[in-house]
Short mmCIF file of C-alpha atoms in Angstrom, two decimals:
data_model
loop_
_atom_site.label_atom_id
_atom_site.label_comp_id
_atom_site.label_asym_id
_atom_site.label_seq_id
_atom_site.Cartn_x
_atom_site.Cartn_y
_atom_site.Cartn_z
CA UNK N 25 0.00 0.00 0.00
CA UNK N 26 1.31 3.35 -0.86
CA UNK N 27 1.13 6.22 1.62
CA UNK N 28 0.79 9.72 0.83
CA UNK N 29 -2.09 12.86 0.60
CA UNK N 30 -4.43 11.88 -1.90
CA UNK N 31 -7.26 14.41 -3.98
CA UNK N 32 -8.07 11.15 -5.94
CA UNK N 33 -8.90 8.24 -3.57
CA UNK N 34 -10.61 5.62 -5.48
CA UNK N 35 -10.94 2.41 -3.96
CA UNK N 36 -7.80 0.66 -4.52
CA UNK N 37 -8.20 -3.59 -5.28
CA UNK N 38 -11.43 -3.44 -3.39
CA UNK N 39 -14.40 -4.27 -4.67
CA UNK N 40 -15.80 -0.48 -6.62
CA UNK N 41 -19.04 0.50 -6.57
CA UNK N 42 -20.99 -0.24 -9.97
CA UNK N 43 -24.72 1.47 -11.04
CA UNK N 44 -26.07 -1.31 -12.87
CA UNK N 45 -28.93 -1.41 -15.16
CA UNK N 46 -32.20 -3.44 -15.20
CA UNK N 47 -30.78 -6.22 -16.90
CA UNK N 48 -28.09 -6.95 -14.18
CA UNK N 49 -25.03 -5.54 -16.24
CA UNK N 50 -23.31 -2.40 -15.98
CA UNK N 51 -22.47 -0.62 -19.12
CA UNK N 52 -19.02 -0.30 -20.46
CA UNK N 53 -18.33 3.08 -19.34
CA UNK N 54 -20.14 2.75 -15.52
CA UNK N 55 -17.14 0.80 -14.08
CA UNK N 56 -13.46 0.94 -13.76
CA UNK N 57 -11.67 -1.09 -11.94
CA UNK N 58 -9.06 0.94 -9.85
CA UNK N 59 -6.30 -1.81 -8.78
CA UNK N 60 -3.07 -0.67 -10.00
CA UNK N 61 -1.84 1.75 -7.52
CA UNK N 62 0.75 3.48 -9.89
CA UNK N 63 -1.89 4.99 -11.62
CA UNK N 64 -3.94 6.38 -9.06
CA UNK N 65 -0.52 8.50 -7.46
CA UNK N 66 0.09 9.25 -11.37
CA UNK N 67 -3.39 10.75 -11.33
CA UNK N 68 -2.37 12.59 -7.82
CA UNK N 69 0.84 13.51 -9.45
CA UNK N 70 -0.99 15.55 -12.64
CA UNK N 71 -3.96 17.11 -10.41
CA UNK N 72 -0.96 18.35 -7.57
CA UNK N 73 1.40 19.45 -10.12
CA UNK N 74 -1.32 20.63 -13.18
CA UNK N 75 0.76 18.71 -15.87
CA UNK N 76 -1.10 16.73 -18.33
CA UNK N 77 -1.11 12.97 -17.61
CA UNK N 78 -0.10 11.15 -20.66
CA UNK N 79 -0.87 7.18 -21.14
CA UNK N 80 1.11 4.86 -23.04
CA UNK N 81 -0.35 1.49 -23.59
CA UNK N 82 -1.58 -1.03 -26.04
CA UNK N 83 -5.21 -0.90 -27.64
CA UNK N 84 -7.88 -1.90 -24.75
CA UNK N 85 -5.70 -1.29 -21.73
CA UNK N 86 -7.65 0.95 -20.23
CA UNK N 87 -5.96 4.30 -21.41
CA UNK N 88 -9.69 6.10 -22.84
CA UNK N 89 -11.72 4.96 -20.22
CA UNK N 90 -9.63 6.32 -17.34
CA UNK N 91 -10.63 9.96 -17.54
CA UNK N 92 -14.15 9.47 -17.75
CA UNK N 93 -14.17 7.40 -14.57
CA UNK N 94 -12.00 9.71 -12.47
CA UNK N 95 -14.40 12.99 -13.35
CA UNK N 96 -17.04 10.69 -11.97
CA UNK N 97 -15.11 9.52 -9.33
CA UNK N 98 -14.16 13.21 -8.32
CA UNK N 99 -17.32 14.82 -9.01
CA UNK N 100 -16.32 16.85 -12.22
CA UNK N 101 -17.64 17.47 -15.25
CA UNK N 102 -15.50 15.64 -18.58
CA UNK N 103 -15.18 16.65 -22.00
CA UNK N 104 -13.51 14.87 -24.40
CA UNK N 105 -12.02 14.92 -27.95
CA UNK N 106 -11.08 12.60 -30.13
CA UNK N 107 -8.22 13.63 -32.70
CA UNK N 108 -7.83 12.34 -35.91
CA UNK N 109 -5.20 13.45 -38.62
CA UNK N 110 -7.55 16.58 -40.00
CA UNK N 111 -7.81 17.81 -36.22
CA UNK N 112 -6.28 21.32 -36.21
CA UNK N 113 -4.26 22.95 -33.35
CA UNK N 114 -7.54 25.20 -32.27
CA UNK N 115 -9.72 22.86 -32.74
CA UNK N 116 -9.51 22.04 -28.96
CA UNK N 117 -10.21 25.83 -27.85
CA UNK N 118 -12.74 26.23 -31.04
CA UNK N 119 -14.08 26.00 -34.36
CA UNK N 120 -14.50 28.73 -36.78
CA UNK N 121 -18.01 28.11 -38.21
CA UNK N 122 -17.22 30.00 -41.88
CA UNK N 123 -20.01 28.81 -43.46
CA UNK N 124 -22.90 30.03 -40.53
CA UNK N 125 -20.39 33.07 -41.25
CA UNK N 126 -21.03 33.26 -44.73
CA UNK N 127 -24.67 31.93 -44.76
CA UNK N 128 -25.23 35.38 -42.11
CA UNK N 129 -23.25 37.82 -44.79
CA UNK N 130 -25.29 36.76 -47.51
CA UNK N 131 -28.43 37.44 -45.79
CA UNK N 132 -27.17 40.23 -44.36
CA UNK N 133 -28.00 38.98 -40.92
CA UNK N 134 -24.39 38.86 -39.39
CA UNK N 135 -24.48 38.68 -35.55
CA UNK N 136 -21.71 38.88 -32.94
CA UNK N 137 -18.53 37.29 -33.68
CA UNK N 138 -18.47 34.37 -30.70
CA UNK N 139 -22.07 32.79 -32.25
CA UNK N 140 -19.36 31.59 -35.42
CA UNK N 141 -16.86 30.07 -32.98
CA UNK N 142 -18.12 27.27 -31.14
CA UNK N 143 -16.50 26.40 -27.94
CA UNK N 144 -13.97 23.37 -27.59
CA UNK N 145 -13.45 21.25 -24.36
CA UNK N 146 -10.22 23.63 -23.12
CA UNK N 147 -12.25 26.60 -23.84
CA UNK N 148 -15.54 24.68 -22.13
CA UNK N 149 -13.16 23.39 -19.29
CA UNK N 150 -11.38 27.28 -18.50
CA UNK N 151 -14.90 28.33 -18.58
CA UNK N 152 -16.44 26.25 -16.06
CA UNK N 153 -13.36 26.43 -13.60
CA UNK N 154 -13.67 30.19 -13.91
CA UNK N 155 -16.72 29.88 -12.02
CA UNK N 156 -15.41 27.05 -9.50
CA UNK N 157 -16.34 23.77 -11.84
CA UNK N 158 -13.45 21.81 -12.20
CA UNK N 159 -13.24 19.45 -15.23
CA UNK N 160 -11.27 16.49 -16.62
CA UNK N 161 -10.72 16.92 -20.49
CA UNK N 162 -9.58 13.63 -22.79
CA UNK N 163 -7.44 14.13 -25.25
CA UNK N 164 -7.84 10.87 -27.09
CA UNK N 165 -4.97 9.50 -29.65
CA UNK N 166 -2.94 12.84 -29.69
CA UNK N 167 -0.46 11.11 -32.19
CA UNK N 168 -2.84 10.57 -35.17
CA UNK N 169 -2.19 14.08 -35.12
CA UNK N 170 0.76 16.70 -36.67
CA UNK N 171 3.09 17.61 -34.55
CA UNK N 172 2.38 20.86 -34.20
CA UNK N 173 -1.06 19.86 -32.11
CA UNK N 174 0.78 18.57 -28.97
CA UNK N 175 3.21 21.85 -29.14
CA UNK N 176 0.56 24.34 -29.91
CA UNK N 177 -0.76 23.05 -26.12
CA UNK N 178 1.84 24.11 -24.19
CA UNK N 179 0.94 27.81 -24.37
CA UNK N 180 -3.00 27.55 -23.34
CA UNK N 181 -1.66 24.53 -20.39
CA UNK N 182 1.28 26.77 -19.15
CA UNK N 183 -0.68 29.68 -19.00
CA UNK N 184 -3.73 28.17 -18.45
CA UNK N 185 -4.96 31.00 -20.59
CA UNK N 186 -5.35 32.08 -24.36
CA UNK N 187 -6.96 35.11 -26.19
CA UNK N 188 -10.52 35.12 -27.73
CA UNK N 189 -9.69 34.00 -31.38
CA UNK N 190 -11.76 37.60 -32.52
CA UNK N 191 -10.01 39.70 -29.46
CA UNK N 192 -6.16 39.20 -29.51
CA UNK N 193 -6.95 41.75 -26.29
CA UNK N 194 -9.20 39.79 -24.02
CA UNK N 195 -8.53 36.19 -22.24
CA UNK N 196 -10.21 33.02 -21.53
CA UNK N 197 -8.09 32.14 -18.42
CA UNK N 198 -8.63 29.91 -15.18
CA UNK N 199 -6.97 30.03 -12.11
CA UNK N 200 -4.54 27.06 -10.67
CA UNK N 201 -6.99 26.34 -8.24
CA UNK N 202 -9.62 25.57 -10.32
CA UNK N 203 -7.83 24.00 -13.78
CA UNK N 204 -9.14 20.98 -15.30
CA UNK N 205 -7.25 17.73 -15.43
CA UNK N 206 -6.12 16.94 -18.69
CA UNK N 207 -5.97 13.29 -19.52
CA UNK N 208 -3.71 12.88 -22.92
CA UNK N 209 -3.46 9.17 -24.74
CA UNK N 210 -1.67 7.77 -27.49
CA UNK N 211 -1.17 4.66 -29.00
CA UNK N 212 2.71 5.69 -29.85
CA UNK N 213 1.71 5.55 -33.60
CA UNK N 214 4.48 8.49 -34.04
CA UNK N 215 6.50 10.15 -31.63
CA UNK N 216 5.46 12.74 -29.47
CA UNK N 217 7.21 16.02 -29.35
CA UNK N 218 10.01 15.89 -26.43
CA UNK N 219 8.86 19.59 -25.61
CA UNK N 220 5.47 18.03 -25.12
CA UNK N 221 6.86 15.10 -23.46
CA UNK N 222 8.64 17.02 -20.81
CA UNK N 223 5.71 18.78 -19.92
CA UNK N 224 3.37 15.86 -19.04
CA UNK N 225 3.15 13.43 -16.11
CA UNK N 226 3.77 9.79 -17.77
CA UNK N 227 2.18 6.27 -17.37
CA UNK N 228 2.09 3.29 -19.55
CA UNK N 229 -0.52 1.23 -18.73
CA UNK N 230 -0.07 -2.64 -19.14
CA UNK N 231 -1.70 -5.35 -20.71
CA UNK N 232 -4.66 -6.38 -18.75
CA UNK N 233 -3.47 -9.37 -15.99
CA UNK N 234 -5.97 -12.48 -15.33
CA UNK N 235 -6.79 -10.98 -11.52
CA UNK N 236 -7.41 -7.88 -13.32
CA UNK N 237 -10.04 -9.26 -16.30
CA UNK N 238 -11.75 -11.06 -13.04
CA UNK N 239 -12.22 -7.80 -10.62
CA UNK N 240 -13.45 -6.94 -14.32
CA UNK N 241 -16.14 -9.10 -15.24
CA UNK N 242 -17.36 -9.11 -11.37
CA UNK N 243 -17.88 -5.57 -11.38
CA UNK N 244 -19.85 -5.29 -14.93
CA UNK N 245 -21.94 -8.51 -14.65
CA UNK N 246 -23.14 -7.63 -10.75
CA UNK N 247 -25.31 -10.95 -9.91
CA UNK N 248 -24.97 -12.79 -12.99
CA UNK N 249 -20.65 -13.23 -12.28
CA UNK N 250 -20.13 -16.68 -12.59
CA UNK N 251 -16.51 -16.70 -11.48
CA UNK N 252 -15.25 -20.22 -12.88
CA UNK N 253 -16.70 -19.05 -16.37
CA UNK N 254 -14.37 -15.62 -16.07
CA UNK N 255 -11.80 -17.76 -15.50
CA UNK N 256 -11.71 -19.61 -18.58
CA UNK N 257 -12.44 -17.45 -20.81
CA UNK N 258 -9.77 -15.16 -18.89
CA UNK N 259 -7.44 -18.14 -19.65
CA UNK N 260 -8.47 -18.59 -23.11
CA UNK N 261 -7.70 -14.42 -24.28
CA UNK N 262 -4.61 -14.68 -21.85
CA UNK N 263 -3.42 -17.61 -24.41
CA UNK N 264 -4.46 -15.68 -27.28
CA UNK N 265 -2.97 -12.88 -26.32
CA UNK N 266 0.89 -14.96 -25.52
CA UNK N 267 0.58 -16.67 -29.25
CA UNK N 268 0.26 -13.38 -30.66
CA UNK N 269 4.18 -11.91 -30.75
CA UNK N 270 3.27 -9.56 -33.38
CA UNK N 271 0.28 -7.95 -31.78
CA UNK N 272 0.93 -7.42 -27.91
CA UNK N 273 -2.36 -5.98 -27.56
CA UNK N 274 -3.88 -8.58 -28.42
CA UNK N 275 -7.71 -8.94 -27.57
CA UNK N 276 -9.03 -6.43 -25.15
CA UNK N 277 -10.92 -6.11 -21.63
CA UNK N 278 -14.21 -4.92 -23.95
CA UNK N 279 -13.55 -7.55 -26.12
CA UNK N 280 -13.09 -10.33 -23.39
CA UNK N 281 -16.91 -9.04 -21.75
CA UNK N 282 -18.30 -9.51 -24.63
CA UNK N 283 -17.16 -12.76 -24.88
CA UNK N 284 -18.13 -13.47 -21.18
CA UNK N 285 -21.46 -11.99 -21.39
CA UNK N 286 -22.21 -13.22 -25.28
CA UNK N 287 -21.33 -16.77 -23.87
CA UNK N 288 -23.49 -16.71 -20.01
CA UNK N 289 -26.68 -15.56 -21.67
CA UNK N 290 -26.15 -17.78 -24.50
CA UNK N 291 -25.85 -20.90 -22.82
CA UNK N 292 -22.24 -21.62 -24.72
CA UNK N 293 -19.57 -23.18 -23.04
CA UNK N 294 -15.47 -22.84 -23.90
CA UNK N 295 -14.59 -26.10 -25.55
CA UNK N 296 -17.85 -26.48 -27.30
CA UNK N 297 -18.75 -26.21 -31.40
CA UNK N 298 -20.50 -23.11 -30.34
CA UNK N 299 -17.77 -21.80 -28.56
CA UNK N 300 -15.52 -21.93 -31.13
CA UNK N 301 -17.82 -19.67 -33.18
CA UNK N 302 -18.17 -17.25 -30.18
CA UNK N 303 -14.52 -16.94 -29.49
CA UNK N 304 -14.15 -16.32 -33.16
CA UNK N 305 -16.54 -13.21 -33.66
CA UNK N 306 -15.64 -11.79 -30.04
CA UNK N 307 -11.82 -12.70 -29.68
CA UNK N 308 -10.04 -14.02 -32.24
CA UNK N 309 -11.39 -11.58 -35.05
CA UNK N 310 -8.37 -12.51 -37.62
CA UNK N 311 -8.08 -14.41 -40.30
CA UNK N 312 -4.92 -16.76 -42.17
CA UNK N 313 -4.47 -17.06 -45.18
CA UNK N 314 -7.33 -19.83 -45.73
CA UNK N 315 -9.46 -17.70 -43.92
CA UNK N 316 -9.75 -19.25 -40.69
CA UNK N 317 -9.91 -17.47 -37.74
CA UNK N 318 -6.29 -17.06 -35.78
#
């Protein structure tokens, strides 16, 4: 057990507290399970020191769901982005709306500039905190981007400020007290900027173990966990997963529920005809080259 002042406390490897819905199951994004205890002093780390924390990690360990589930364990609000290669620098402080712009000109109907620049989640999140709302903002798969995303956030992060995009003279700014936690991922697709990197709090997150997949499954499937069932299955992706050297991912925790679940209310059992189907469309989801699953 680690010791120190915590502002994020989750329960750590106990059981955590899951809203689930008439059917018995929680959905995907109700639950995470908080057992790694690196990551919840890496979370202290950013909200203490107001650094971005930055996740490493392969696909489905965990690294989008994280931010979500601390805003609702700290009782913020979350915004989130998702950046692809046409994202833009501004695009997380806003959007210039040219053609509303245009559409207004033509009809001679222009009206004041900020009805043209819709809000993005830093601009949303200094907002809020400005009035005492503290936020976490997700900024997911910041290396599908250019390079000149990450490095156009250190000015609006240091500064935790950055001029109206119509008015180079008035600020959008938010105290230290009150700045959102920014929760950056990437799937190390290309290499960040080190000026970037030096800037942000970092944590790779691994693979998903067996005791982890368990504390898993327990927590989404409420009274219908049938541990012995987890455990195959668990075994079965865990295998997958070690016969795969040129994909360490590797099936995720999402995909191993749906297995799970897919197979309880099903009636299908691992080592069946049936199962070998299942595992197929939930876990396996390749194909050699006579088009068998792998």
């Amino acid at each position: 057990m680690l010791h120190y002042e915590k502002e994020f406390d989750p329960a750590v490897g106990a059981r955590a507290s899951a809203q689930h819905r008439a059917s018995g199951y929680a959905a995907d994004d109700e639950v995470y399970v908080f057992d790694d205890e690196r990551l919840v002093l890496a979370v202290n780390v950013a909200l203490k020191t107001g650094r971005p924390l930055l996740l490493f990690g392969p696909p489905g360990s965990g690294k989008s769901s994280l931010a979500p589930n601390v805003a609702r364990e700290l009782g913020w609000n979350y915004y989130a982005h998702v950046v692809t290669a046409r994202t833009e620098p501004e695009d997380l402080l806003w959007r210039f709306d040219a053609m509303k712009r245009l559409n207004d000109a033509q009809a001679k109907a222009l009206g004041a500039m900020e009805i043209y620049y819709p809000k993005g989640p830093l601009w949303r999140a200094f907002e809020e905190g400005s009035t005492g709302r503290r936020c976490v903002v997700l900024i997911d798969e910041i290396d599908k981007a250019d390079p000149d995303l990450p490095n156009s956030l250190l000015g609006p992060l240091g500064s935790l400020s950055f001029p109206l995009p119509w008015d180079d003279s008035s600020q959008v700014s938010v105290t230290e007290e009150h700045a959102p936690l920014i929760v950056v991922t990437t799937n190390d697709d290309r290499e960040l900027p080190r000026p970037f990197l030096r800037r942000c709090i970092v944590f790779e997150l691994s693979p998903p173990s067996r005791g982890h997949l368990l504390r898993v499954a327990e927590q989404h499937l409420g009274r219908h966990y049938d541990e012995e069932r987890a455990g195959r299955i668990a075994d079965l992706l865990l295998e997958i997963r070690s016969s795969r050297a040129d994909d360490p991912a590797g099936p995720s925790t999402a995909e191993y529920l749906d297995a799970l679940k897919a197979s309880q209310q099903l009636g299908v059992s691992p080592g069946t005809r049936e199962w070998s189907v299942l595992e197929a469309v939930t876990l396996l989801k390749r194909r050699d080259g006579a088009g068998r699953a792998v």
